[in-house]
Structures are given as structure tokens and as C-alpha cells.
PDB file of C-alpha atoms in Angstrom:
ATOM      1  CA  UNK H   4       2.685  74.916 239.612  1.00 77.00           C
ATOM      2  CA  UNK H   5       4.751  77.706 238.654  1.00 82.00           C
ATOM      3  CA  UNK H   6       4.820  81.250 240.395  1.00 80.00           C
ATOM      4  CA  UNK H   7       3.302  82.742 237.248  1.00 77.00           C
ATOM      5  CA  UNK H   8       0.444  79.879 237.269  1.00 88.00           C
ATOM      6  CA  UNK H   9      -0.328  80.416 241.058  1.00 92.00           C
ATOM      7  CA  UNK H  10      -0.400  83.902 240.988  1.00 94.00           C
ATOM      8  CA  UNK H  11      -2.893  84.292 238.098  1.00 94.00           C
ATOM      9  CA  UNK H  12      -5.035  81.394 239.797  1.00 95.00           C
ATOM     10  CA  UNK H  13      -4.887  83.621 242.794  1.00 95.00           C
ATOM     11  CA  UNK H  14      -5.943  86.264 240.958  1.00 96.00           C
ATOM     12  CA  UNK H  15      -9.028  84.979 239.179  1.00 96.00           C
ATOM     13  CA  UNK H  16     -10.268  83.490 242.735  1.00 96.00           C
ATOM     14  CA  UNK H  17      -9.982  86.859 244.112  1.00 95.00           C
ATOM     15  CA  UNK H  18     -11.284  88.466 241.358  1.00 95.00           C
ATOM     16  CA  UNK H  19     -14.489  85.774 241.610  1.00 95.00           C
ATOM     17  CA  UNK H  20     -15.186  86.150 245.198  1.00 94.00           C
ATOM     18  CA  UNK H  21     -15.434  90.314 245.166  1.00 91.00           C
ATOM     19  CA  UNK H  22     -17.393  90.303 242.234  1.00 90.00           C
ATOM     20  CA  UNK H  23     -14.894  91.435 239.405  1.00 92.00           C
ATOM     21  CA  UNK H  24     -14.596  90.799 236.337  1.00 91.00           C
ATOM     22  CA  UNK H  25     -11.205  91.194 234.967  1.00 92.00           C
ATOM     23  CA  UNK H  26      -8.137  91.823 236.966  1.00 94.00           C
ATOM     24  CA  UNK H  27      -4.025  92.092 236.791  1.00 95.00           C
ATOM     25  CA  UNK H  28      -1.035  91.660 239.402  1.00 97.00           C
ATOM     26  CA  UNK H  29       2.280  93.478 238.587  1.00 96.00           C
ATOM     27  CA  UNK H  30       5.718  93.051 240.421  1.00 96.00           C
ATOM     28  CA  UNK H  31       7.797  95.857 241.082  1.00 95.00           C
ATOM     29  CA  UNK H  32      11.145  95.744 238.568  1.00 94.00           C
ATOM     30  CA  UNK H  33      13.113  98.533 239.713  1.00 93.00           C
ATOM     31  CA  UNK H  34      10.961 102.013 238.675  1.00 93.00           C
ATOM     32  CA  UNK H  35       8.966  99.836 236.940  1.00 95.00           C
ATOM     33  CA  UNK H  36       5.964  97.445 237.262  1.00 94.00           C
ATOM     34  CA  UNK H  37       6.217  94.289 235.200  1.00 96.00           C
ATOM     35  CA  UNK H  38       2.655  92.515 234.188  1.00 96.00           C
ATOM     36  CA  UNK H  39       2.731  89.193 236.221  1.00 95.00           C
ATOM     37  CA  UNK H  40      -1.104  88.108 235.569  1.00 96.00           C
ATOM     38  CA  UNK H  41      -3.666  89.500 233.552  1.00 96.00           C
ATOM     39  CA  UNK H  42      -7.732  88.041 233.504  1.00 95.00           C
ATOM     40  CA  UNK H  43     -10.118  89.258 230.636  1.00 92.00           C
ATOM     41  CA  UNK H  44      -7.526  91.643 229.594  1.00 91.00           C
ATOM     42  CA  UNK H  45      -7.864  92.338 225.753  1.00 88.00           C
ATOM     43  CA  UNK H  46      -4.299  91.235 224.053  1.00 92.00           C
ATOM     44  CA  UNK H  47      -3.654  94.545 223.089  1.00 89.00           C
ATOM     45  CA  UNK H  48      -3.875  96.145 226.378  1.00 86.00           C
ATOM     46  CA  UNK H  49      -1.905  93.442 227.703  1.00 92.00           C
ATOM     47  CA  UNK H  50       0.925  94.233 225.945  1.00 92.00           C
ATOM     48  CA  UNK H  51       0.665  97.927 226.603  1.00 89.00           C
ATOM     49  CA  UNK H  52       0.243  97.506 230.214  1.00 91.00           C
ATOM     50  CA  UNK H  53       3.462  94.453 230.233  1.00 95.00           C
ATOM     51  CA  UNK H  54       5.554  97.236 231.382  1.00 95.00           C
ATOM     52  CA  UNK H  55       3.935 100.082 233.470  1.00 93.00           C
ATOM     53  CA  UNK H  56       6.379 103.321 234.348  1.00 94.00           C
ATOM     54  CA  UNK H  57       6.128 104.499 238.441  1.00 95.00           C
ATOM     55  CA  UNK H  58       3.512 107.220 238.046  1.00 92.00           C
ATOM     56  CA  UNK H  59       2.053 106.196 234.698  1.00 88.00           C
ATOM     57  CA  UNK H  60      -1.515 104.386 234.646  1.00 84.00           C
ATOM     58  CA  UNK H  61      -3.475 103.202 237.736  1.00 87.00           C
ATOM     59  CA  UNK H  62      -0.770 100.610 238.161  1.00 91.00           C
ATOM     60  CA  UNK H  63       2.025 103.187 238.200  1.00 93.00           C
ATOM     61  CA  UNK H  64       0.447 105.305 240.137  1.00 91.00           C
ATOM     62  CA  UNK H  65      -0.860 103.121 242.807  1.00 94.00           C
ATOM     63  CA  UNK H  66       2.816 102.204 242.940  1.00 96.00           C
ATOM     64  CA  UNK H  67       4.108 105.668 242.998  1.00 95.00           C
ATOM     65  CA  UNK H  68       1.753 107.367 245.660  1.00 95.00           C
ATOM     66  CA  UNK H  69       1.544 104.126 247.646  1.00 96.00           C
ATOM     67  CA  UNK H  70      -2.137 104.367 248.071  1.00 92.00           C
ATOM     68  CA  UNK H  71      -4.852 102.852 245.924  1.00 91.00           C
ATOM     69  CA  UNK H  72      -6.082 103.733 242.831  1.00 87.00           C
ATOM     70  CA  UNK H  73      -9.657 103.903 241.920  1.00 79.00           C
ATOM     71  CA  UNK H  74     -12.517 105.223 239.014  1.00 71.00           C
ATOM     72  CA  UNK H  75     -15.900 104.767 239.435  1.00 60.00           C
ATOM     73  CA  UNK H  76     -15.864 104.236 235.105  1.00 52.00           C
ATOM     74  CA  UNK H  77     -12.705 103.719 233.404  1.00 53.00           C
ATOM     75  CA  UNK H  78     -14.347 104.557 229.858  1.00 57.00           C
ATOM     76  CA  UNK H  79     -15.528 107.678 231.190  1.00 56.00           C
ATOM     77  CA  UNK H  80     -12.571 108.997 233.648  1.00 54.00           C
ATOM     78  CA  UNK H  81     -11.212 112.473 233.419  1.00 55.00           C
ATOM     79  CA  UNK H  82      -8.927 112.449 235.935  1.00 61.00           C
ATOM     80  CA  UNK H  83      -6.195 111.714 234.026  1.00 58.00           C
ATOM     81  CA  UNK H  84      -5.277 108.702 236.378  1.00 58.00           C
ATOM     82  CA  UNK H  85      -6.803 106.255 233.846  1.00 55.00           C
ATOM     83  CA  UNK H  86      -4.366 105.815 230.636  1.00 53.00           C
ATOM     84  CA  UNK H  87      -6.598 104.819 227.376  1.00 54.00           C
ATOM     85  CA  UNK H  88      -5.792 101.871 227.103  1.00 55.00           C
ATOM     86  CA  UNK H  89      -7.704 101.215 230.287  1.00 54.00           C
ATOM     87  CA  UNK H  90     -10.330 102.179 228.633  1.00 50.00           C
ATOM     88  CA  UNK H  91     -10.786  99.391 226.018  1.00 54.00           C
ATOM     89  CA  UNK H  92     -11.264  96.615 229.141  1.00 57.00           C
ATOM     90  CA  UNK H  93     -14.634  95.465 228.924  1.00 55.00           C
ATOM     91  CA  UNK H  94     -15.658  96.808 232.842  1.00 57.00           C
ATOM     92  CA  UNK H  95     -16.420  99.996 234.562  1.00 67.00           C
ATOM     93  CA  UNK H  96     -14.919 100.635 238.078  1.00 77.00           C
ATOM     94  CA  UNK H  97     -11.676  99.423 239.008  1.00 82.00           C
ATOM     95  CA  UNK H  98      -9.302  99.879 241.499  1.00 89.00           C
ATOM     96  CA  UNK H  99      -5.760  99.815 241.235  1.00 92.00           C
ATOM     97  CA  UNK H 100      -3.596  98.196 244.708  1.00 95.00           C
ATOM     98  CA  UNK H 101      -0.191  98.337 246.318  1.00 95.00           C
ATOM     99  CA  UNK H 102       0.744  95.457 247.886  1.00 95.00           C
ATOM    100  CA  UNK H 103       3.650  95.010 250.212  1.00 93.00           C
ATOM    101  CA  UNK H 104       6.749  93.515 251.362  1.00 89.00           C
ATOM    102  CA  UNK H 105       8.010  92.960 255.031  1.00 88.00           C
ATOM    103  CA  UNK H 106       9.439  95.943 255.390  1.00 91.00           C
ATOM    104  CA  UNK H 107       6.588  98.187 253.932  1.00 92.00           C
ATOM    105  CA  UNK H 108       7.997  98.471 250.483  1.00 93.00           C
ATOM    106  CA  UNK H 109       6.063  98.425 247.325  1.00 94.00           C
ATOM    107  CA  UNK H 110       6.227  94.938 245.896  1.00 94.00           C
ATOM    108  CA  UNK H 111       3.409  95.101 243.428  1.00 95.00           C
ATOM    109  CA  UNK H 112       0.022  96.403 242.003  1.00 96.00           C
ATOM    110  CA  UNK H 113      -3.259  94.334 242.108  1.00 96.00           C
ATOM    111  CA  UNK H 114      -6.027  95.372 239.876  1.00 94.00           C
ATOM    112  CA  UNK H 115      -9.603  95.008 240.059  1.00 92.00           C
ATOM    113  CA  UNK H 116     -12.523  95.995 237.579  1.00 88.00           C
ATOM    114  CA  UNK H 117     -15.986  95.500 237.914  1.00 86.00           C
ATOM    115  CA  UNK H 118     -19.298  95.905 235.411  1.00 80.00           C
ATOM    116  CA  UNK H 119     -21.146  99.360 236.525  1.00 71.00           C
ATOM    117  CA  UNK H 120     -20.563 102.186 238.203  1.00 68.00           C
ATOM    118  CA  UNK H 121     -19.871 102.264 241.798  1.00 70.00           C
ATOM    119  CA  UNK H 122     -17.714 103.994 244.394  1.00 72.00           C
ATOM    120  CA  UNK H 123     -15.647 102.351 246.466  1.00 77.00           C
ATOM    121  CA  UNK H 124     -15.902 103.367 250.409  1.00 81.00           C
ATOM    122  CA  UNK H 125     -12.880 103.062 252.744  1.00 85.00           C
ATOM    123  CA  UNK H 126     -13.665 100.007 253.937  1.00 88.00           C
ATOM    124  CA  UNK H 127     -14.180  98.562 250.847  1.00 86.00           C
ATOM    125  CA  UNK H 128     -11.160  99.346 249.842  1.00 86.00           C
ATOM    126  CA  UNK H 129      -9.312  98.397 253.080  1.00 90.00           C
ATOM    127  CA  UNK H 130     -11.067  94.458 252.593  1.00 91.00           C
ATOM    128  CA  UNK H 131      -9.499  94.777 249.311  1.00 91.00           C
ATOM    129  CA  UNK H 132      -5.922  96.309 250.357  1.00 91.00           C
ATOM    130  CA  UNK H 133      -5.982  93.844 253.076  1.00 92.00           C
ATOM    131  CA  UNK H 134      -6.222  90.373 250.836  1.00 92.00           C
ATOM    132  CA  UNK H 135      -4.563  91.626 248.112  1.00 93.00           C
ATOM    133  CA  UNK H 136      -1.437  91.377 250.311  1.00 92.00           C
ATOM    134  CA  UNK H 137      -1.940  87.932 249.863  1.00 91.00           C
ATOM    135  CA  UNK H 138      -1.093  87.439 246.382  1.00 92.00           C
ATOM    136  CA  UNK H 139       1.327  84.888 245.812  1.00 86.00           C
ATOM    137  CA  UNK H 140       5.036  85.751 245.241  1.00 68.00           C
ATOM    138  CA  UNK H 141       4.493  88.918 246.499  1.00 49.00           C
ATOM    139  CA  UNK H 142       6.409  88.301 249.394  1.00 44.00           C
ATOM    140  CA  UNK H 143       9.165  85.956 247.875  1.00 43.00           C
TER     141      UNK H 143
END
């Protein structure tokens, strides 16, 4: 199985077993992220999120403040952290992840949507921060 086939199996397990239902990994490529897996993503917001700028999007901004990223409703967010294309994924709430290597440094972005509305409390999003880590060739 290649990397590319294990991480996006990863990903849709994950995304199954916290109740998501559409999700992405990117890897970091210098100041950029680079889309490594993408699950009920519409085609054309998979090729506008391919490449994600530091600071642009959830992605690149989860990547650029090295914290995650969430809305409680991407179609209805006016904070400016969710880009429009975000807004054509068939979902609500999502959260957007850094994930690490050994030595602390941003590796990649895990992303999570979900139908509804909902907040996401700190130790929600800690579970999720936690076994995100765990996506494979994050660390390789």
C-alpha cells in the first residue's frame, strides 16, 4: 500500500470513528501545505485546497499559528478563518489540526467536518490533536 493509500485509509477510519463526515490531511512543503488525502471533498475544492499558503484557510492557518482551527458552521463563518471554498463541503463544523514531527515542528494539517452545529470543548479537541498525530507519514 502506498503512503498516499494508507494515509487516506487512515483518514476515513478516523474520520468514521469521531463522527465526521468528510476530512483532509496536508504535508508541510516548505511555506506551504500540499493536499495528501481528501474524503467527500467536492473536486473543485479539492483542487483549490491542493496547495494551501501558511496563513491562508483553516489548513494554513492551523499551520501558521500552530494551534487548531475550528467553526462551529463553515457555510455560515465570519471570522474570516474559513476561505469560500470551505464553504461548498457538504458539513457544518470542522476543525482544522497541526500535527507534528519529533522535534515539535509542523509536519501537517488534519481536517475534520461534521453535519450540524456544534462547538468543540478543549478536550474535545485535545482527543482529536492527540490521534491526529497518528496519521501515517507524518512522521517519515
Amino acid at each position: 500500500m502506498s503512503d498516499a493509500d494508507k494515509t487516506e485509509t487512515w483518514l476515513r477510519q478516523w474520520i468514521a470513528t469521531h463522527g465526521g463526515v468528510a476530512g483532509t490531511v496536508h504535508f508541510r512543503r516548505g511555506e506551504d501545505m500540499v493536499l495528501a488525502a481528501a474524503v467527500n471533498i467536492p473536486p473543485p475544492v479539492v483542487e483549490i485546497v491542493r496547495v494551501v499558503p501558511r496563513g491562508k484557510g483553516m489548513a494554513g492557518l492551523a499551520f501558521a499559528r500552530d494551534e487548531p482551527v475550528s467553526t462551529c458552521n463553515l457555510k455560515t463563518d465570519t471570522s474570516g478563518d474559513v476561505r469560500p471554498g470551505a464553504k461548498a463541503v457538504d458539513a457544518n463544523a470542522a476543525v482544522a489540526i497541526p500535527v507534528h514531527d519529533g522535534a515539535g515542528q509542523v509536519l501537517g494539517v488534519v481536517g475534520i467536518a461534521y453535519m450540524g452545529e456544534r462547538d468543540m470543548d478543549d478536550s474535545e479537541l485535545a482527543r482529536l490533536t492527540r490521534e491526529a498525530e497518528a496519521v501515517p507519514a507524518a512522521h517519515g
